[in-house]
């Protein structure tokens, strides 16, 4: 006589040590294998899109900082590019180089956070997390030199960057670029060949590239399936077409590939930063645009390669000082749509790791 | 009692003060100075009880203080592994941090959930800490310094420490919480699987020594057994980490998955008991490992108690180092590790040791070093071969296509 | 071989064990801050402020409250307003610095500290009196004239209103100190 079992539904609630923010998942188990996943989010909704309709274009930059609060610079960059497209302005050369430097530093910082928390979810008692955050402190000190704040930066403006970098910024940046490869090697030595991590992440959470493309997934998650798509090469914006760097592509689409892609992307960012430091020339950093920016009537969409995927802003302007419609295409929100295909069939412990390897930021998901 | 009277001067003084009479003074153990104790004749058992309880209370208090010191040491050392400072604000150098933790736990509300089984819920923490304290009875702390030298010492230790599983399951079941039940069941499965390799690895040592008593194991080590039985050492340390739910086997209390496992619903001092039992188990296991593998309290210059403490804290440092570095394994990988990797190795170890003892019955020192060589070779070959077998089949693809 | 990755990991942790800790023991030691740090308190020079309220208009949250009345100093020829209320609520401020960017007269600067915690929410509103008497260590954020001089608000002495601006001469501001004293005397209770 077969044993009658029934599946149970467990609520991994908004307050949980490892859901990367306020995120609620209702999981249905059969024993320890997951058969259904029902995500519930919206706990961090702050109404950014509506608030932006009542603020001027420069004030909206402060709103965009707080979307993906781990990587503020790329949010600023995407929004400012959209505004410049509306009004047909182009930033000066040095401004664009400084933007690229800021964005690549922010990419390293965001990947450090993602890697640290992924290995923390695996149970390594926060040791790699502490090492990653130690390096992130150095990047935040660099940001403090650039714009006076560490996390919510408001560094870019329409028409360029806010202010030029001070003299000691270049000294610290060169020192950081010399030290960082050694630290990345240290993380790799601690994590990449660790048999326990290999056992837990290889072959787990496999995503096929057709599922990813059908789900509009972008960023490291898409590249881990083997499909090479990076906006910095496919649709170059600013001065990215002058740099020589590789697009890091995975093979199988499992958790280990996503972790490895982030580590290698950090190395590529260091390469871009080295080339920036060599190529940058003195000059103005901001065009002469008025303080109260008033674009002509129209609409524009601009996208950048943020550390989590393709971040885009769609702005409709009616000629006033505030945007008429401000829509955010956030990568984490769209990457979450494949959660069910990724997770069904795994065990609970693996689900937490798979969710962590997608690298979701709830500020972006809920806006 | 005779061993206690001879070995332990504190016991002797208290006993004689209370119960000296013509039977045991004179050339007896109480000596010539004490003629008449405080108690009338026929009440020696009272003296024995009082003296015994005094010794035991002293020992347990010292042990619990050491456990508190160990928690402080663990937090500081893990801080250094993380390239930061641990707690250093409460008291000089943060030494009063465990006191602050204890006061915090004592002043918390003692909750019993509504759907819980009250009796079992209340007994589980007690059942967790008692085995840890019981093992102290047979450990030799220094030269001729032990509470009882029973001749089944190591068997007593292994039997008593396997009561952990029962306590964890009681805690998980009695909480009435689904997550706690998960934790309890996982704990029982893990602990029962790891008993087998641990016991078999100790058998190798017992074959060499010829006796189960802890004191005679220490005395029989001419070369420390960590060299003579490297495979047994490896299996014992891996198995004991799993027994104590330490990293990398701490999925029972995995914070990121099922919040806290079998002790989710406990608060206040009952939770404190669980934590005390866990850290006490680390110290006790380190102590057992020193007597079994590192030659107990032997050492050249310093007094023997100090050598014992140093060796215990050396093993505690190794446990903390392992905890700070390795992530945790998944449940089926934990079971694979026990049954497919450690268990065959422990059987191989047992066979090789038995063959060696059969061939060289009374080994001289040169033959002992020869045995060291053979054992090291067997250990390395065994680990390599089994790791290759394990790694090819151990990374089992966990994905099962479910028809949704 | 099975254990090599694990052994490498152990070596890394052991190496880090012997390094000096990265911690900065606050409050005995403090992190070194750059002069451009956007701090919590604000630096306001009343001698330079005209009461134009550009900062209040530019603030995304609307937390600066300015109430002025026209002074008798040639009001129709571009004179200065007398400022009655100038409140900044740092309980809700996000220190974005847009107000500093908006000020055309270099009268408002970001501060340089971060220890402005109070016990009441009411005390978090910085009033004009507090801004007048505070020690003025302005941050060099968006003020290139301070940066060219190499001013470091954490170490150097306070800057007075004559030295803090970008202009070449101060003749247009020469009547200001006397005006402010007269205004204060009129408003003494």
mmCIF file with all atom_site columns, N, CA, C and O in Angstrom, chain A residues 9-10 16-18 32 35 121-123 125 127 130-131 134 196-197 199-200 206 341 344-345 349-350, chain B residues 78 81-83 178-179 186 255-257 324-330 332-333 398-400 402 404:
data_model
loop_
_atom_site.group_PDB
_atom_site.id
_atom_site.type_symbol
_atom_site.label_atom_id
_atom_site.label_alt_id
_atom_site.label_comp_id
_atom_site.label_asym_id
_atom_site.label_entity_id
_atom_site.label_seq_id
_atom_site.pdbx_PDB_ins_code
_atom_site.Cartn_x
_atom_site.Cartn_y
_atom_site.Cartn_z
_atom_site.occupancy
_atom_site.B_iso_or_equiv
_atom_site.pdbx_formal_charge
_atom_site.auth_seq_id
_atom_site.auth_comp_id
_atom_site.auth_asym_id
_atom_site.auth_atom_id
_atom_site.pdbx_PDB_model_num
ATOM 1   N N  . UNK A 1 9   ? 2.739  23.812 2.437   1.00 0.00 ? 9   UNK A N  1
ATOM 2   C CA . UNK A 1 9   ? 3.127  25.146 1.984   1.00 0.00 ? 9   UNK A CA 1
ATOM 3   C C  . UNK A 1 9   ? 3.750  25.891 3.139   1.00 0.00 ? 9   UNK A C  1
ATOM 4   O O  . UNK A 1 9   ? 3.176  25.993 4.206   1.00 0.00 ? 9   UNK A O  1
ATOM 5   N N  . UNK A 1 10  ? 4.931  26.388 2.886   1.00 0.00 ? 10  UNK A N  1
ATOM 6   C CA . UNK A 1 10  ? 5.670  27.089 3.919   1.00 0.00 ? 10  UNK A CA 1
ATOM 7   C C  . UNK A 1 10  ? 5.887  28.508 3.440   1.00 0.00 ? 10  UNK A C  1
ATOM 8   O O  . UNK A 1 10  ? 6.112  28.749 2.266   1.00 0.00 ? 10  UNK A O  1
ATOM 9   N N  . UNK A 1 16  ? 13.466 37.524 7.075   1.00 0.00 ? 16  UNK A N  1
ATOM 10  C CA . UNK A 1 16  ? 14.244 36.301 7.011   1.00 0.00 ? 16  UNK A CA 1
ATOM 11  C C  . UNK A 1 16  ? 15.677 36.707 6.801   1.00 0.00 ? 16  UNK A C  1
ATOM 12  O O  . UNK A 1 16  ? 15.939 37.640 6.061   1.00 0.00 ? 16  UNK A O  1
ATOM 13  N N  . UNK A 1 17  ? 16.607 36.009 7.417   1.00 0.00 ? 17  UNK A N  1
ATOM 14  C CA . UNK A 1 17  ? 17.989 36.478 7.312   1.00 0.00 ? 17  UNK A CA 1
ATOM 15  C C  . UNK A 1 17  ? 18.569 36.418 5.922   1.00 0.00 ? 17  UNK A C  1
ATOM 16  O O  . UNK A 1 17  ? 19.600 36.999 5.681   1.00 0.00 ? 17  UNK A O  1
ATOM 17  N N  . UNK A 1 18  ? 17.947 35.727 4.993   1.00 0.00 ? 18  UNK A N  1
ATOM 18  C CA . UNK A 1 18  ? 18.678 35.545 3.748   1.00 0.00 ? 18  UNK A CA 1
ATOM 19  C C  . UNK A 1 18  ? 17.852 35.812 2.517   1.00 0.00 ? 18  UNK A C  1
ATOM 20  O O  . UNK A 1 18  ? 18.153 35.289 1.478   1.00 0.00 ? 18  UNK A O  1
ATOM 21  N N  . UNK A 1 32  ? 11.291 17.225 0.802   1.00 0.00 ? 32  UNK A N  1
ATOM 22  C CA . UNK A 1 32  ? 12.167 18.373 0.820   1.00 0.00 ? 32  UNK A CA 1
ATOM 23  C C  . UNK A 1 32  ? 12.362 18.949 -0.564  1.00 0.00 ? 32  UNK A C  1
ATOM 24  O O  . UNK A 1 32  ? 13.142 19.858 -0.758  1.00 0.00 ? 32  UNK A O  1
ATOM 25  N N  . UNK A 1 35  ? 7.929  21.961 -5.216  1.00 0.00 ? 35  UNK A N  1
ATOM 26  C CA . UNK A 1 35  ? 7.123  21.775 -6.413  1.00 0.00 ? 35  UNK A CA 1
ATOM 27  C C  . UNK A 1 35  ? 6.488  23.064 -6.895  1.00 0.00 ? 35  UNK A C  1
ATOM 28  O O  . UNK A 1 35  ? 6.087  23.144 -8.043  1.00 0.00 ? 35  UNK A O  1
ATOM 29  N N  . UNK A 1 121 ? 25.204 32.991 2.241   1.00 0.00 ? 121 UNK A N  1
ATOM 30  C CA . UNK A 1 121 ? 24.049 32.106 2.239   1.00 0.00 ? 121 UNK A CA 1
ATOM 31  C C  . UNK A 1 121 ? 24.459 30.655 2.216   1.00 0.00 ? 121 UNK A C  1
ATOM 32  O O  . UNK A 1 121 ? 23.725 29.789 2.689   1.00 0.00 ? 121 UNK A O  1
ATOM 33  N N  . UNK A 1 122 ? 25.640 30.388 1.652   1.00 0.00 ? 122 UNK A N  1
ATOM 34  C CA . UNK A 1 122 ? 26.107 29.016 1.645   1.00 0.00 ? 122 UNK A CA 1
ATOM 35  C C  . UNK A 1 122 ? 26.563 28.566 3.016   1.00 0.00 ? 122 UNK A C  1
ATOM 36  O O  . UNK A 1 122 ? 26.812 27.400 3.224   1.00 0.00 ? 122 UNK A O  1
ATOM 37  N N  . UNK A 1 123 ? 26.739 29.488 3.931   1.00 0.00 ? 123 UNK A N  1
ATOM 38  C CA . UNK A 1 123 ? 27.023 29.076 5.287   1.00 0.00 ? 123 UNK A CA 1
ATOM 39  C C  . UNK A 1 123 ? 28.433 29.308 5.744   1.00 0.00 ? 123 UNK A C  1
ATOM 40  O O  . UNK A 1 123 ? 28.838 28.793 6.769   1.00 0.00 ? 123 UNK A O  1
ATOM 41  N N  . UNK A 1 125 ? 29.836 31.468 7.347   1.00 0.00 ? 125 UNK A N  1
ATOM 42  C CA . UNK A 1 125 ? 30.011 32.279 8.531   1.00 0.00 ? 125 UNK A CA 1
ATOM 43  C C  . UNK A 1 125 ? 30.607 33.634 8.252   1.00 0.00 ? 125 UNK A C  1
ATOM 44  O O  . UNK A 1 125 ? 31.422 34.127 8.985   1.00 0.00 ? 125 UNK A O  1
ATOM 45  N N  . UNK A 1 127 ? 32.879 34.891 6.519   1.00 0.00 ? 127 UNK A N  1
ATOM 46  C CA . UNK A 1 127 ? 34.289 35.202 6.300   1.00 0.00 ? 127 UNK A CA 1
ATOM 47  C C  . UNK A 1 127 ? 34.531 35.861 4.941   1.00 0.00 ? 127 UNK A C  1
ATOM 48  O O  . UNK A 1 127 ? 35.121 36.931 4.878   1.00 0.00 ? 127 UNK A O  1
ATOM 49  N N  . UNK A 1 130 ? 33.171 39.423 4.911   1.00 0.00 ? 130 UNK A N  1
ATOM 50  C CA . UNK A 1 130 ? 33.976 40.467 5.530   1.00 0.00 ? 130 UNK A CA 1
ATOM 51  C C  . UNK A 1 130 ? 35.096 40.901 4.618   1.00 0.00 ? 130 UNK A C  1
ATOM 52  O O  . UNK A 1 130 ? 35.421 42.091 4.521   1.00 0.00 ? 130 UNK A O  1
ATOM 53  N N  . UNK A 1 131 ? 35.711 39.936 3.915   1.00 0.00 ? 131 UNK A N  1
ATOM 54  C CA . UNK A 1 131 ? 36.780 40.337 3.015   1.00 0.00 ? 131 UNK A CA 1
ATOM 55  C C  . UNK A 1 131 ? 36.244 41.216 1.892   1.00 0.00 ? 131 UNK A C  1
ATOM 56  O O  . UNK A 1 131 ? 36.838 42.217 1.518   1.00 0.00 ? 131 UNK A O  1
ATOM 57  N N  . UNK A 1 134 ? 35.549 44.679 3.037   1.00 0.00 ? 134 UNK A N  1
ATOM 58  C CA . UNK A 1 134 ? 36.756 45.448 3.282   1.00 0.00 ? 134 UNK A CA 1
ATOM 59  C C  . UNK A 1 134 ? 37.198 46.164 2.015   1.00 0.00 ? 134 UNK A C  1
ATOM 60  O O  . UNK A 1 134 ? 37.575 47.330 2.038   1.00 0.00 ? 134 UNK A O  1
ATOM 61  N N  . UNK A 1 196 ? 33.530 22.055 -1.136  1.00 0.00 ? 196 UNK A N  1
ATOM 62  C CA . UNK A 1 196 ? 32.166 22.133 -0.617  1.00 0.00 ? 196 UNK A CA 1
ATOM 63  C C  . UNK A 1 196 ? 31.339 23.073 -1.474  1.00 0.00 ? 196 UNK A C  1
ATOM 64  O O  . UNK A 1 196 ? 30.184 22.794 -1.806  1.00 0.00 ? 196 UNK A O  1
ATOM 65  N N  . UNK A 1 197 ? 31.940 24.197 -1.873  1.00 0.00 ? 197 UNK A N  1
ATOM 66  C CA . UNK A 1 197 ? 31.181 25.117 -2.720  1.00 0.00 ? 197 UNK A CA 1
ATOM 67  C C  . UNK A 1 197 ? 30.928 24.501 -4.083  1.00 0.00 ? 197 UNK A C  1
ATOM 68  O O  . UNK A 1 197 ? 29.850 24.661 -4.672  1.00 0.00 ? 197 UNK A O  1
ATOM 69  N N  . UNK A 1 199 ? 30.519 21.373 -4.654  1.00 0.00 ? 199 UNK A N  1
ATOM 70  C CA . UNK A 1 199 ? 29.449 20.391 -4.498  1.00 0.00 ? 199 UNK A CA 1
ATOM 71  C C  . UNK A 1 199 ? 28.098 21.074 -4.422  1.00 0.00 ? 199 UNK A C  1
ATOM 72  O O  . UNK A 1 199 ? 27.100 20.556 -4.889  1.00 0.00 ? 199 UNK A O  1
ATOM 73  N N  . UNK A 1 200 ? 28.055 22.239 -3.820  1.00 0.00 ? 200 UNK A N  1
ATOM 74  C CA . UNK A 1 200 ? 26.739 22.844 -3.611  1.00 0.00 ? 200 UNK A CA 1
ATOM 75  C C  . UNK A 1 200 ? 26.273 23.701 -4.752  1.00 0.00 ? 200 UNK A C  1
ATOM 76  O O  . UNK A 1 200 ? 25.087 23.978 -4.858  1.00 0.00 ? 200 UNK A O  1
ATOM 77  N N  . UNK A 1 206 ? 20.067 25.197 -12.935 1.00 0.00 ? 206 UNK A N  1
ATOM 78  C CA . UNK A 1 206 ? 20.496 25.358 -14.327 1.00 0.00 ? 206 UNK A CA 1
ATOM 79  C C  . UNK A 1 206 ? 19.416 26.094 -15.103 1.00 0.00 ? 206 UNK A C  1
ATOM 80  O O  . UNK A 1 206 ? 18.228 25.802 -14.993 1.00 0.00 ? 206 UNK A O  1
ATOM 81  N N  . UNK A 1 341 ? 11.020 28.615 -12.952 1.00 0.00 ? 341 UNK A N  1
ATOM 82  C CA . UNK A 1 341 ? 11.719 27.617 -13.761 1.00 0.00 ? 341 UNK A CA 1
ATOM 83  C C  . UNK A 1 341 ? 13.043 27.249 -13.145 1.00 0.00 ? 341 UNK A C  1
ATOM 84  O O  . UNK A 1 341 ? 13.534 26.148 -13.294 1.00 0.00 ? 341 UNK A O  1
ATOM 85  N N  . UNK A 1 344 ? 12.082 25.097 -9.247  1.00 0.00 ? 344 UNK A N  1
ATOM 86  C CA . UNK A 1 344 ? 11.237 23.916 -9.062  1.00 0.00 ? 344 UNK A CA 1
ATOM 87  C C  . UNK A 1 344 ? 12.050 22.661 -9.274  1.00 0.00 ? 344 UNK A C  1
ATOM 88  O O  . UNK A 1 344 ? 12.746 22.510 -10.267 1.00 0.00 ? 344 UNK A O  1
ATOM 89  N N  . UNK A 1 345 ? 12.000 21.744 -8.349  1.00 0.00 ? 345 UNK A N  1
ATOM 90  C CA . UNK A 1 345 ? 12.777 20.520 -8.440  1.00 0.00 ? 345 UNK A CA 1
ATOM 91  C C  . UNK A 1 345 ? 13.998 20.527 -7.540  1.00 0.00 ? 345 UNK A C  1
ATOM 92  O O  . UNK A 1 345 ? 14.622 19.498 -7.356  1.00 0.00 ? 345 UNK A O  1
ATOM 93  N N  . UNK A 1 349 ? 17.531 24.169 0.589   1.00 0.00 ? 349 UNK A N  1
ATOM 94  C CA . UNK A 1 349 ? 18.827 24.828 0.735   1.00 0.00 ? 349 UNK A CA 1
ATOM 95  C C  . UNK A 1 349 ? 19.309 25.365 -0.598  1.00 0.00 ? 349 UNK A C  1
ATOM 96  O O  . UNK A 1 349 ? 19.863 26.454 -0.683  1.00 0.00 ? 349 UNK A O  1
ATOM 97  N N  . UNK A 1 350 ? 19.055 24.597 -1.667  1.00 0.00 ? 350 UNK A N  1
ATOM 98  C CA . UNK A 1 350 ? 19.494 25.063 -2.966  1.00 0.00 ? 350 UNK A CA 1
ATOM 99  C C  . UNK A 1 350 ? 18.695 26.242 -3.457  1.00 0.00 ? 350 UNK A C  1
ATOM 100 O O  . UNK A 1 350 ? 19.191 27.061 -4.229  1.00 0.00 ? 350 UNK A O  1
ATOM 101 N N  . UNK B 2 78  ? 37.435 34.347 15.745  1.00 0.00 ? 78  UNK B N  1
ATOM 102 C CA . UNK B 2 78  ? 36.723 34.479 14.469  1.00 0.00 ? 78  UNK B CA 1
ATOM 103 C C  . UNK B 2 78  ? 36.838 35.908 13.970  1.00 0.00 ? 78  UNK B C  1
ATOM 104 O O  . UNK B 2 78  ? 36.968 36.157 12.778  1.00 0.00 ? 78  UNK B O  1
ATOM 105 N N  . UNK B 2 81  ? 40.068 36.096 12.240  1.00 0.00 ? 81  UNK B N  1
ATOM 106 C CA . UNK B 2 81  ? 40.024 35.449 10.935  1.00 0.00 ? 81  UNK B CA 1
ATOM 107 C C  . UNK B 2 81  ? 39.320 36.322 9.918   1.00 0.00 ? 81  UNK B C  1
ATOM 108 O O  . UNK B 2 81  ? 39.582 36.249 8.727   1.00 0.00 ? 81  UNK B O  1
ATOM 109 N N  . UNK B 2 82  ? 38.397 37.163 10.399  1.00 0.00 ? 82  UNK B N  1
ATOM 110 C CA . UNK B 2 82  ? 37.704 38.070 9.506   1.00 0.00 ? 82  UNK B CA 1
ATOM 111 C C  . UNK B 2 82  ? 38.443 39.381 9.339   1.00 0.00 ? 82  UNK B C  1
ATOM 112 O O  . UNK B 2 82  ? 37.877 40.325 8.790   1.00 0.00 ? 82  UNK B O  1
ATOM 113 N N  . UNK B 2 83  ? 39.637 39.502 9.863   1.00 0.00 ? 83  UNK B N  1
ATOM 114 C CA . UNK B 2 83  ? 40.415 40.734 9.773   1.00 0.00 ? 83  UNK B CA 1
ATOM 115 C C  . UNK B 2 83  ? 39.744 41.867 10.533  1.00 0.00 ? 83  UNK B C  1
ATOM 116 O O  . UNK B 2 83  ? 39.799 43.010 10.134  1.00 0.00 ? 83  UNK B O  1
ATOM 117 N N  . UNK B 2 178 ? 6.799  23.535 12.773  1.00 0.00 ? 178 UNK B N  1
ATOM 118 C CA . UNK B 2 178 ? 7.194  22.730 11.619  1.00 0.00 ? 178 UNK B CA 1
ATOM 119 C C  . UNK B 2 178 ? 8.686  22.810 11.357  1.00 0.00 ? 178 UNK B C  1
ATOM 120 O O  . UNK B 2 178 ? 9.347  21.816 11.080  1.00 0.00 ? 178 UNK B O  1
ATOM 121 N N  . UNK B 2 179 ? 9.222  24.031 11.410  1.00 0.00 ? 179 UNK B N  1
ATOM 122 C CA . UNK B 2 179 ? 10.653 24.197 11.147  1.00 0.00 ? 179 UNK B CA 1
ATOM 123 C C  . UNK B 2 179 ? 11.477 23.462 12.191  1.00 0.00 ? 179 UNK B C  1
ATOM 124 O O  . UNK B 2 179 ? 12.500 22.882 11.879  1.00 0.00 ? 179 UNK B O  1
ATOM 125 N N  . UNK B 2 186 ? 16.457 16.235 10.978  1.00 0.00 ? 186 UNK B N  1
ATOM 126 C CA . UNK B 2 186 ? 17.774 16.278 10.342  1.00 0.00 ? 186 UNK B CA 1
ATOM 127 C C  . UNK B 2 186 ? 18.865 15.967 11.342  1.00 0.00 ? 186 UNK B C  1
ATOM 128 O O  . UNK B 2 186 ? 19.830 15.265 11.027  1.00 0.00 ? 186 UNK B O  1
ATOM 129 N N  . UNK B 2 255 ? 21.232 29.136 9.869   1.00 0.00 ? 255 UNK B N  1
ATOM 130 C CA . UNK B 2 255 ? 20.461 30.360 10.071  1.00 0.00 ? 255 UNK B CA 1
ATOM 131 C C  . UNK B 2 255 ? 19.765 30.803 8.810   1.00 0.00 ? 255 UNK B C  1
ATOM 132 O O  . UNK B 2 255 ? 18.714 31.409 8.854   1.00 0.00 ? 255 UNK B O  1
ATOM 133 N N  . UNK B 2 256 ? 20.367 30.514 7.680   1.00 0.00 ? 256 UNK B N  1
ATOM 134 C CA . UNK B 2 256 ? 19.775 31.094 6.483   1.00 0.00 ? 256 UNK B CA 1
ATOM 135 C C  . UNK B 2 256 ? 18.692 30.226 5.901   1.00 0.00 ? 256 UNK B C  1
ATOM 136 O O  . UNK B 2 256 ? 18.128 30.554 4.892   1.00 0.00 ? 256 UNK B O  1
ATOM 137 N N  . UNK B 2 257 ? 18.405 29.102 6.493   1.00 0.00 ? 257 UNK B N  1
ATOM 138 C CA . UNK B 2 257 ? 17.402 28.265 5.858   1.00 0.00 ? 257 UNK B CA 1
ATOM 139 C C  . UNK B 2 257 ? 16.184 28.046 6.724   1.00 0.00 ? 257 UNK B C  1
ATOM 140 O O  . UNK B 2 257 ? 15.090 28.397 6.366   1.00 0.00 ? 257 UNK B O  1
ATOM 141 N N  . UNK B 2 324 ? 35.515 28.892 10.684  1.00 0.00 ? 324 UNK B N  1
ATOM 142 C CA . UNK B 2 324 ? 35.577 30.193 10.014  1.00 0.00 ? 324 UNK B CA 1
ATOM 143 C C  . UNK B 2 324 ? 35.798 30.071 8.526   1.00 0.00 ? 324 UNK B C  1
ATOM 144 O O  . UNK B 2 324 ? 35.604 31.032 7.803   1.00 0.00 ? 324 UNK B O  1
ATOM 145 N N  . UNK B 2 325 ? 36.227 28.937 8.049   1.00 0.00 ? 325 UNK B N  1
ATOM 146 C CA . UNK B 2 325 ? 36.617 28.863 6.648   1.00 0.00 ? 325 UNK B CA 1
ATOM 147 C C  . UNK B 2 325 ? 35.605 28.154 5.777   1.00 0.00 ? 325 UNK B C  1
ATOM 148 O O  . UNK B 2 325 ? 35.399 28.554 4.637   1.00 0.00 ? 325 UNK B O  1
ATOM 149 N N  . UNK B 2 326 ? 34.998 27.105 6.257   1.00 0.00 ? 326 UNK B N  1
ATOM 150 C CA . UNK B 2 326 ? 34.248 26.251 5.340   1.00 0.00 ? 326 UNK B CA 1
ATOM 151 C C  . UNK B 2 326 ? 32.763 26.562 5.334   1.00 0.00 ? 326 UNK B C  1
ATOM 152 O O  . UNK B 2 326 ? 32.182 26.760 6.380   1.00 0.00 ? 326 UNK B O  1
ATOM 153 N N  . UNK B 2 327 ? 32.146 26.583 4.156   1.00 0.00 ? 327 UNK B N  1
ATOM 154 C CA . UNK B 2 327 ? 30.684 26.687 4.120   1.00 0.00 ? 327 UNK B CA 1
ATOM 155 C C  . UNK B 2 327 ? 30.043 25.360 4.458   1.00 0.00 ? 327 UNK B C  1
ATOM 156 O O  . UNK B 2 327 ? 30.716 24.364 4.655   1.00 0.00 ? 327 UNK B O  1
ATOM 157 N N  . UNK B 2 328 ? 28.709 25.352 4.514   1.00 0.00 ? 328 UNK B N  1
ATOM 158 C CA . UNK B 2 328 ? 28.085 24.130 5.012   1.00 0.00 ? 328 UNK B CA 1
ATOM 159 C C  . UNK B 2 328 ? 27.601 23.234 3.900   1.00 0.00 ? 328 UNK B C  1
ATOM 160 O O  . UNK B 2 328 ? 27.367 23.651 2.782   1.00 0.00 ? 328 UNK B O  1
ATOM 161 N N  . UNK B 2 329 ? 27.489 21.966 4.259   1.00 0.00 ? 329 UNK B N  1
ATOM 162 C CA . UNK B 2 329 ? 27.078 20.962 3.295   1.00 0.00 ? 329 UNK B CA 1
ATOM 163 C C  . UNK B 2 329 ? 25.568 20.811 3.333   1.00 0.00 ? 329 UNK B C  1
ATOM 164 O O  . UNK B 2 329 ? 24.929 21.121 4.316   1.00 0.00 ? 329 UNK B O  1
ATOM 165 N N  . UNK B 2 330 ? 25.027 20.268 2.283   1.00 0.00 ? 330 UNK B N  1
ATOM 166 C CA . UNK B 2 330 ? 23.600 20.007 2.221   1.00 0.00 ? 330 UNK B CA 1
ATOM 167 C C  . UNK B 2 330 ? 23.331 18.667 2.875   1.00 0.00 ? 330 UNK B C  1
ATOM 168 O O  . UNK B 2 330 ? 24.225 17.868 3.059   1.00 0.00 ? 330 UNK B O  1
ATOM 169 N N  . UNK B 2 332 ? 21.867 15.772 2.034   1.00 0.00 ? 332 UNK B N  1
ATOM 170 C CA . UNK B 2 332 ? 22.213 14.496 1.407   1.00 0.00 ? 332 UNK B CA 1
ATOM 171 C C  . UNK B 2 332 ? 23.726 14.387 1.231   1.00 0.00 ? 332 UNK B C  1
ATOM 172 O O  . UNK B 2 332 ? 24.271 13.281 1.256   1.00 0.00 ? 332 UNK B O  1
ATOM 173 N N  . UNK B 2 333 ? 24.405 15.525 1.108   1.00 0.00 ? 333 UNK B N  1
ATOM 174 C CA . UNK B 2 333 ? 25.852 15.449 1.012   1.00 0.00 ? 333 UNK B CA 1
ATOM 175 C C  . UNK B 2 333 ? 26.471 15.052 2.345   1.00 0.00 ? 333 UNK B C  1
ATOM 176 O O  . UNK B 2 333 ? 27.484 14.353 2.381   1.00 0.00 ? 333 UNK B O  1
ATOM 177 N N  . UNK B 2 398 ? 20.910 17.248 -8.199  1.00 0.00 ? 398 UNK B N  1
ATOM 178 C CA . UNK B 2 398 ? 19.744 17.203 -7.312  1.00 0.00 ? 398 UNK B CA 1
ATOM 179 C C  . UNK B 2 398 ? 18.436 17.538 -8.004  1.00 0.00 ? 398 UNK B C  1
ATOM 180 O O  . UNK B 2 398 ? 17.418 17.571 -7.377  1.00 0.00 ? 398 UNK B O  1
ATOM 181 N N  . UNK B 2 399 ? 18.501 17.828 -9.274  1.00 0.00 ? 399 UNK B N  1
ATOM 182 C CA . UNK B 2 399 ? 17.291 18.329 -9.932  1.00 0.00 ? 399 UNK B CA 1
ATOM 183 C C  . UNK B 2 399 ? 16.455 17.172 -10.416 1.00 0.00 ? 399 UNK B C  1
ATOM 184 O O  . UNK B 2 399 ? 16.931 16.341 -11.168 1.00 0.00 ? 399 UNK B O  1
ATOM 185 N N  . UNK B 2 400 ? 15.246 17.112 -9.974  1.00 0.00 ? 400 UNK B N  1
ATOM 186 C CA . UNK B 2 400 ? 14.344 16.071 -10.462 1.00 0.00 ? 400 UNK B CA 1
ATOM 187 C C  . UNK B 2 400 ? 13.244 16.774 -11.219 1.00 0.00 ? 400 UNK B C  1
ATOM 188 O O  . UNK B 2 400 ? 12.647 17.721 -10.722 1.00 0.00 ? 400 UNK B O  1
ATOM 189 N N  . UNK B 2 402 ? 9.916  17.595 -11.972 1.00 0.00 ? 402 UNK B N  1
ATOM 190 C CA . UNK B 2 402 ? 8.610  17.346 -11.366 1.00 0.00 ? 402 UNK B CA 1
ATOM 191 C C  . UNK B 2 402 ? 7.544  17.793 -12.339 1.00 0.00 ? 402 UNK B C  1
ATOM 192 O O  . UNK B 2 402 ? 7.656  18.839 -12.944 1.00 0.00 ? 402 UNK B O  1
ATOM 193 N N  . UNK B 2 404 ? 4.623  19.663 -12.908 1.00 0.00 ? 404 UNK B N  1
ATOM 194 C CA . UNK B 2 404 ? 3.921  20.685 -12.112 1.00 0.00 ? 404 UNK B CA 1
ATOM 195 C C  . UNK B 2 404 ? 2.490  20.816 -12.604 1.00 0.00 ? 404 UNK B C  1
ATOM 196 O O  . UNK B 2 404 ? 2.286  20.958 -13.776 1.00 0.00 ? 404 UNK B O  1
#
